[in-house]
């Protein structure tokens, strides 16, 4: 029987991957920390940081898609940093040990190149992780390469789509409330991937023996193009542009009240983060199923509902 374990199965990407695998005829077992009555396949409730839970979930599976990870949060203290490492490092170690001879597709992030790369990077570009999250993700990658050399490692760009609660969801929320601004000229490019297109690629990898490290990206609109298109999909006017320096000052002031977040978002919006996923797409013979505008409309429907 073709059976796949998907960790982090109830999240944005996990749901999309589950749907893609079921469509392709796989039997799916999910692993997630909380129950989800609407999950369309067998679901094991457990934490990837628990080795017994991972072993039990992986039993009898031909492939493991490892998505579960600390994400969309900034560690604020030692307890947070320890929880981050339990999720990313211990969780990956448990998955690698439970895989045995099964296929492994491991989700990583382009954050390993650094938060603000100054030029487009490919898979072989030097890494410069500059946050606890990015350093842990790179350490997890190294663990997978050492213990499961036949694995496919995916460095994923910003994901958007149904059930997304990350950076694009935060941007949509700000646009909805007319509190979003284009930072500076807005001509820096931001690589994105729709969750359904990402899931298509993962489903193809599950069915192959393709190994190595790959970037996953669909398109790279400019910051202004992204905000304008997202505002249009949400039925809102395009955000106005303000100088980067002014928005950084406002972000730092907001951080004094709400904790570190806003200034970092301004810097990230203004940074060029353009990556090419062409090598993976050539390898798989894949072309994105959802185009940028279509994907944004589908995502906007979810953002408005959520």
Short mmCIF file of C-alpha atoms in Angstrom, two decimals:
data_model
loop_
_atom_site.label_atom_id
_atom_site.label_comp_id
_atom_site.label_asym_id
_atom_site.label_seq_id
_atom_site.Cartn_x
_atom_site.Cartn_y
_atom_site.Cartn_z
CA UNK A 1 0.00 0.00 0.00
CA UNK A 2 1.22 3.50 -0.82
CA UNK A 3 1.11 5.25 2.56
CA UNK A 4 2.58 8.67 3.38
CA UNK A 5 3.01 10.32 6.76
CA UNK A 6 2.62 14.11 6.73
CA UNK A 7 3.85 15.91 9.85
CA UNK A 8 2.26 19.27 10.57
CA UNK A 9 -0.66 17.92 8.58
CA UNK A 10 -3.34 20.35 9.73
CA UNK A 11 -1.49 23.55 8.79
CA UNK A 12 -1.70 25.55 5.57
CA UNK A 13 0.86 23.47 3.66
CA UNK A 14 -0.05 20.22 5.41
CA UNK A 15 -3.67 20.44 4.30
CA UNK A 16 -2.66 21.23 0.73
CA UNK A 17 -0.14 18.37 0.64
CA UNK A 18 -2.70 15.94 2.06
CA UNK A 19 -5.21 16.93 -0.63
CA UNK A 20 -2.59 16.53 -3.39
CA UNK A 21 -1.51 13.10 -2.14
CA UNK A 22 -5.08 11.84 -1.78
CA UNK A 23 -5.76 13.07 -5.32
CA UNK A 24 -2.77 11.03 -6.53
CA UNK A 25 -4.00 7.85 -4.87
CA UNK A 26 -1.85 7.75 -1.74
CA UNK A 27 -3.14 6.73 1.67
CA UNK A 28 -2.29 9.58 4.03
CA UNK A 29 -1.66 9.59 7.74
CA UNK A 30 -1.27 12.96 9.40
CA UNK A 31 0.59 13.88 12.56
CA UNK A 32 -0.45 17.06 14.36
CA UNK A 33 -0.43 18.40 17.90
CA UNK A 34 -4.18 18.91 18.06
CA UNK A 35 -7.20 17.05 16.73
CA UNK A 36 -8.96 18.28 13.59
CA UNK A 37 -12.36 16.64 13.03
CA UNK A 38 -12.49 17.89 9.42
CA UNK A 39 -9.13 16.37 8.44
CA UNK A 40 -9.79 14.17 5.38
CA UNK A 41 -7.48 11.30 6.36
CA UNK A 42 -6.22 9.34 9.37
CA UNK A 43 -4.80 11.75 11.94
CA UNK A 44 -2.46 10.88 14.81
CA UNK A 45 -2.41 13.48 17.59
CA UNK A 46 1.14 13.92 18.82
CA UNK A 47 4.21 16.15 18.80
CA UNK A 48 7.22 15.62 16.53
CA UNK A 49 9.35 16.33 19.61
CA UNK A 50 8.03 13.04 21.05
CA UNK A 51 10.04 10.19 19.49
CA UNK A 52 7.48 7.52 20.42
CA UNK A 53 4.68 9.46 18.74
CA UNK A 54 6.73 9.89 15.56
CA UNK A 55 7.73 6.21 15.44
CA UNK A 56 4.13 5.11 15.86
CA UNK A 57 2.88 7.52 13.20
CA UNK A 58 5.60 6.53 10.69
CA UNK A 59 5.07 2.78 11.05
CA UNK A 60 4.15 1.20 7.71
CA UNK A 61 4.68 4.40 5.70
CA UNK A 62 6.56 4.41 2.39
CA UNK A 63 7.35 8.11 2.65
CA UNK A 64 7.43 10.89 5.23
CA UNK A 65 6.78 14.54 4.35
CA UNK A 66 8.18 16.51 7.27
CA UNK A 67 6.48 19.90 7.52
CA UNK A 68 5.99 20.36 11.28
CA UNK A 69 8.04 23.25 12.66
CA UNK A 70 8.04 26.27 14.92
CA UNK A 71 7.01 29.06 12.57
CA UNK A 72 5.48 32.57 12.40
CA UNK A 73 6.67 33.48 15.89
CA UNK A 74 9.66 35.41 17.19
CA UNK A 75 11.33 33.71 20.19
CA UNK A 76 11.31 36.30 22.97
CA UNK A 77 13.13 34.48 25.77
CA UNK A 78 15.06 31.36 26.68
CA UNK A 79 11.94 29.24 27.02
CA UNK A 80 10.85 30.23 23.50
CA UNK A 81 14.29 29.43 22.06
CA UNK A 82 14.26 26.04 23.77
CA UNK A 83 10.77 25.32 22.38
CA UNK A 84 11.96 26.35 18.90
CA UNK A 85 14.86 23.90 19.05
CA UNK A 86 12.67 21.10 20.39
CA UNK A 87 10.31 21.59 17.47
CA UNK A 88 12.89 21.99 14.70
CA UNK A 89 15.98 20.07 15.87
CA UNK A 90 14.49 17.34 18.07
CA UNK A 91 11.51 17.00 15.76
CA UNK A 92 13.70 16.50 12.69
CA UNK A 93 15.96 14.06 14.54
CA UNK A 94 12.93 12.00 15.54
CA UNK A 95 11.60 11.99 11.99
CA UNK A 96 14.95 10.99 10.46
CA UNK A 97 15.33 8.12 12.93
CA UNK A 98 11.76 6.94 12.32
CA UNK A 99 12.04 7.00 8.53
CA UNK A 100 14.18 3.89 8.21
CA UNK A 101 14.27 3.01 4.53
CA UNK A 102 11.29 5.18 3.63
CA UNK A 103 11.44 8.21 1.35
CA UNK A 104 11.84 11.58 3.09
CA UNK A 105 10.78 15.00 1.81
CA UNK A 106 11.94 17.65 4.27
CA UNK A 107 10.62 21.24 4.38
CA UNK A 108 13.17 23.96 5.05
CA UNK A 109 13.23 27.67 4.24
CA UNK A 110 15.05 30.30 2.18
CA UNK A 111 15.63 32.05 5.53
CA UNK A 112 18.87 30.01 5.70
CA UNK A 113 20.31 32.51 3.19
CA UNK A 114 19.77 35.32 5.69
CA UNK A 115 16.78 37.54 6.34
CA UNK A 116 17.74 40.18 3.82
CA UNK A 117 19.72 38.70 0.91
CA UNK A 118 21.03 41.43 -1.36
CA UNK A 119 20.88 39.45 -4.59
CA UNK A 120 18.99 36.46 -5.98
CA UNK A 121 20.25 33.20 -4.50
CA UNK A 122 20.26 29.69 -5.86
CA UNK A 123 20.58 26.45 -3.94
CA UNK A 124 24.39 26.64 -3.97
CA UNK A 125 24.64 30.22 -2.72
CA UNK A 126 26.39 30.59 0.67
CA UNK A 127 24.03 30.49 3.61
CA UNK A 128 24.07 33.16 6.32
CA UNK A 129 21.29 32.34 8.81
CA UNK A 130 20.87 35.32 11.10
CA UNK A 131 18.03 34.29 13.42
CA UNK A 132 17.46 31.41 15.87
CA UNK A 133 14.82 30.06 13.49
CA UNK A 134 17.07 30.13 10.40
CA UNK A 135 20.05 28.65 12.26
CA UNK A 136 17.91 25.80 13.57
CA UNK A 137 16.46 25.12 10.11
CA UNK A 138 19.97 24.92 8.59
CA UNK A 139 21.09 22.60 11.39
CA UNK A 140 18.06 20.40 10.67
CA UNK A 141 18.99 20.35 6.96
CA UNK A 142 22.51 19.18 7.82
CA UNK A 143 21.06 16.43 9.98
CA UNK A 144 18.86 15.21 7.13
CA UNK A 145 21.78 15.22 4.66
CA UNK A 146 23.96 13.24 7.06
CA UNK A 147 21.41 10.61 8.05
CA UNK A 148 19.11 10.44 5.01
CA UNK A 149 21.20 11.31 1.93
CA UNK A 150 18.42 10.23 -0.46
CA UNK A 151 16.06 12.87 0.94
CA UNK A 152 14.70 15.88 -0.94
CA UNK A 153 15.19 19.12 1.03
CA UNK A 154 13.01 22.05 0.04
CA UNK A 155 13.99 25.65 0.80
CA UNK A 156 10.57 27.25 0.57
CA UNK A 157 9.83 30.91 -0.15
CA UNK A 158 6.91 32.84 1.39
CA UNK A 159 3.78 30.68 1.26
CA UNK A 160 0.26 31.98 0.75
CA UNK A 161 -3.11 30.30 0.37
CA UNK A 162 -6.01 28.89 2.37
CA UNK A 163 -5.32 28.54 6.11
CA UNK A 164 -2.17 30.66 5.87
CA UNK A 165 -1.50 32.52 9.11
CA UNK A 166 1.95 33.83 8.25
CA UNK A 167 3.43 36.91 6.60
CA UNK A 168 0.95 37.12 3.73
CA UNK A 169 -1.99 36.76 6.11
CA UNK A 170 -0.58 39.59 8.23
CA UNK A 171 -0.17 41.75 5.11
CA UNK A 172 -3.73 40.99 3.99
CA UNK A 173 -5.01 41.92 7.45
CA UNK A 174 -3.16 45.24 7.32
CA UNK A 175 -4.51 46.00 3.83
CA UNK A 176 -8.04 45.12 4.95
CA UNK A 177 -7.73 47.64 7.80
CA UNK A 178 -6.01 50.18 5.52
CA UNK A 179 -2.90 50.11 7.70
CA UNK A 180 -0.50 48.84 5.04
CA UNK A 181 2.11 50.96 3.26
CA UNK A 182 4.48 50.36 0.40
CA UNK A 183 7.95 50.79 1.90
CA UNK A 184 10.00 53.23 -0.15
CA UNK A 185 9.81 52.86 -3.93
CA UNK A 186 8.46 49.32 -3.64
CA UNK A 187 10.57 48.02 -6.53
CA UNK A 188 12.26 45.22 -4.57
CA UNK A 189 11.10 41.74 -5.56
CA UNK A 190 9.54 39.16 -3.19
CA UNK A 191 9.43 35.47 -4.15
CA UNK A 192 6.22 33.62 -3.29
CA UNK A 193 4.70 30.18 -3.67
CA UNK A 194 1.04 29.25 -3.46
CA UNK A 195 0.37 26.40 -1.02
CA UNK A 196 -1.38 24.34 -3.72
CA UNK A 197 1.54 24.72 -6.15
CA UNK A 198 3.96 23.78 -3.37
CA UNK A 199 1.83 20.73 -2.59
CA UNK A 200 1.85 19.67 -6.25
CA UNK A 201 5.65 19.66 -6.24
CA UNK A 202 5.81 17.72 -2.96
CA UNK A 203 3.38 15.11 -4.32
CA UNK A 204 5.62 14.69 -7.37
CA UNK A 205 8.69 14.32 -5.16
CA UNK A 206 6.96 11.69 -3.03
CA UNK A 207 6.52 9.56 -6.14
CA UNK A 208 10.15 9.91 -7.31
CA UNK A 209 13.66 9.27 -6.01
CA UNK A 210 14.85 12.83 -6.69
CA UNK A 211 17.33 13.82 -3.98
CA UNK A 212 19.11 17.04 -3.10
CA UNK A 213 18.37 20.58 -1.97
CA UNK A 214 15.97 22.72 -3.98
CA UNK A 215 14.41 26.18 -3.74
CA UNK A 216 10.63 26.29 -4.23
CA UNK A 217 9.16 29.47 -5.74
CA UNK A 218 6.43 30.47 -8.16
CA UNK A 219 6.81 34.16 -8.95
CA UNK A 220 8.65 37.25 -7.69
CA UNK A 221 6.48 40.39 -8.00
CA UNK A 222 7.81 43.70 -6.78
CA UNK A 223 6.66 44.80 -3.35
CA UNK A 224 4.38 47.38 -4.97
CA UNK A 225 2.96 44.83 -7.44
CA UNK A 226 2.30 42.38 -4.62
CA UNK A 227 0.50 44.93 -2.45
CA UNK A 228 -1.52 46.30 -5.36
CA UNK A 229 -2.61 42.84 -6.53
CA UNK A 230 -3.47 41.68 -3.01
CA UNK A 231 -5.46 44.86 -2.35
CA UNK A 232 -7.36 44.33 -5.61
CA UNK A 233 -8.15 40.73 -4.64
CA UNK A 234 -9.41 41.96 -1.26
CA UNK A 235 -11.48 44.75 -2.82
CA UNK A 236 -9.40 47.46 -1.19
CA UNK A 237 -7.49 50.45 -2.62
CA UNK A 238 -3.76 49.95 -3.17
CA UNK A 239 -1.67 51.00 -0.14
CA UNK A 240 0.14 54.33 -0.39
CA UNK A 241 3.95 54.55 -0.35
CA UNK A 242 5.91 56.09 2.53
CA UNK A 243 9.65 56.54 3.04
CA UNK A 244 11.43 53.56 4.58
CA UNK A 245 13.06 55.70 7.29
CA UNK A 246 9.70 57.07 8.44
CA UNK A 247 8.12 53.60 8.60
CA UNK A 248 11.11 52.22 10.52
CA UNK A 249 10.75 54.93 13.15
CA UNK A 250 7.02 54.19 13.44
CA UNK A 251 7.78 50.46 13.67
CA UNK A 252 10.31 50.94 16.46
CA UNK A 253 7.83 53.05 18.41
CA UNK A 254 5.15 50.36 17.96
CA UNK A 255 7.63 47.73 19.15
CA UNK A 256 8.04 49.59 22.43
CA UNK A 257 4.35 48.97 23.08
CA UNK A 258 3.66 45.63 21.41
CA UNK A 259 7.06 43.92 21.49
CA UNK A 260 9.51 43.32 18.62
CA UNK A 261 7.67 42.81 15.36
CA UNK A 262 6.79 45.95 13.40
CA UNK A 263 10.24 47.32 12.59
CA UNK A 264 11.29 43.84 11.50
CA UNK A 265 8.28 43.67 9.15
CA UNK A 266 9.22 47.03 7.61
CA UNK A 267 12.79 45.84 6.98
CA UNK A 268 11.57 42.57 5.48
CA UNK A 269 9.09 44.30 3.18
CA UNK A 270 11.81 46.63 1.90
CA UNK A 271 14.36 43.85 1.35
CA UNK A 272 14.90 42.15 -2.03
CA UNK A 273 14.16 38.45 -1.47
CA UNK A 274 14.08 36.97 -4.94
CA UNK A 275 14.84 33.28 -5.47
CA UNK A 276 14.60 30.96 -8.45
CA UNK A 277 12.85 27.60 -8.20
CA UNK A 278 13.60 26.78 -11.84
CA UNK A 279 15.94 23.85 -11.12
CA UNK A 280 13.30 21.92 -9.19
CA UNK A 281 10.62 22.67 -11.78
CA UNK A 282 12.88 21.50 -14.60
CA UNK A 283 13.68 18.34 -12.67
CA UNK A 284 10.02 17.56 -12.04
CA UNK A 285 8.71 18.86 -15.38
CA UNK A 286 6.33 21.07 -13.39
CA UNK A 287 4.53 24.30 -14.29
CA UNK A 288 2.54 26.16 -11.63
CA UNK A 289 -1.10 25.11 -11.62
CA UNK A 290 -2.28 28.41 -10.10
CA UNK A 291 -1.08 31.70 -11.54
CA UNK A 292 -0.26 34.68 -9.34
CA UNK A 293 -3.54 36.58 -9.74
CA UNK A 294 -5.67 33.43 -9.48
CA UNK A 295 -3.76 32.27 -6.42
CA UNK A 296 -4.16 35.67 -4.75
CA UNK A 297 -7.92 35.66 -5.37
CA UNK A 298 -8.23 32.23 -3.77
CA UNK A 299 -6.05 33.28 -0.85
CA UNK A 300 -7.95 36.55 -0.40
CA UNK A 301 -11.20 34.64 -0.03
CA UNK A 302 -9.66 32.73 2.87
CA UNK A 303 -8.10 35.85 4.45
CA UNK A 304 -11.43 37.68 4.37
CA UNK A 305 -13.27 34.71 5.90
CA UNK A 306 -10.61 34.13 8.57
#
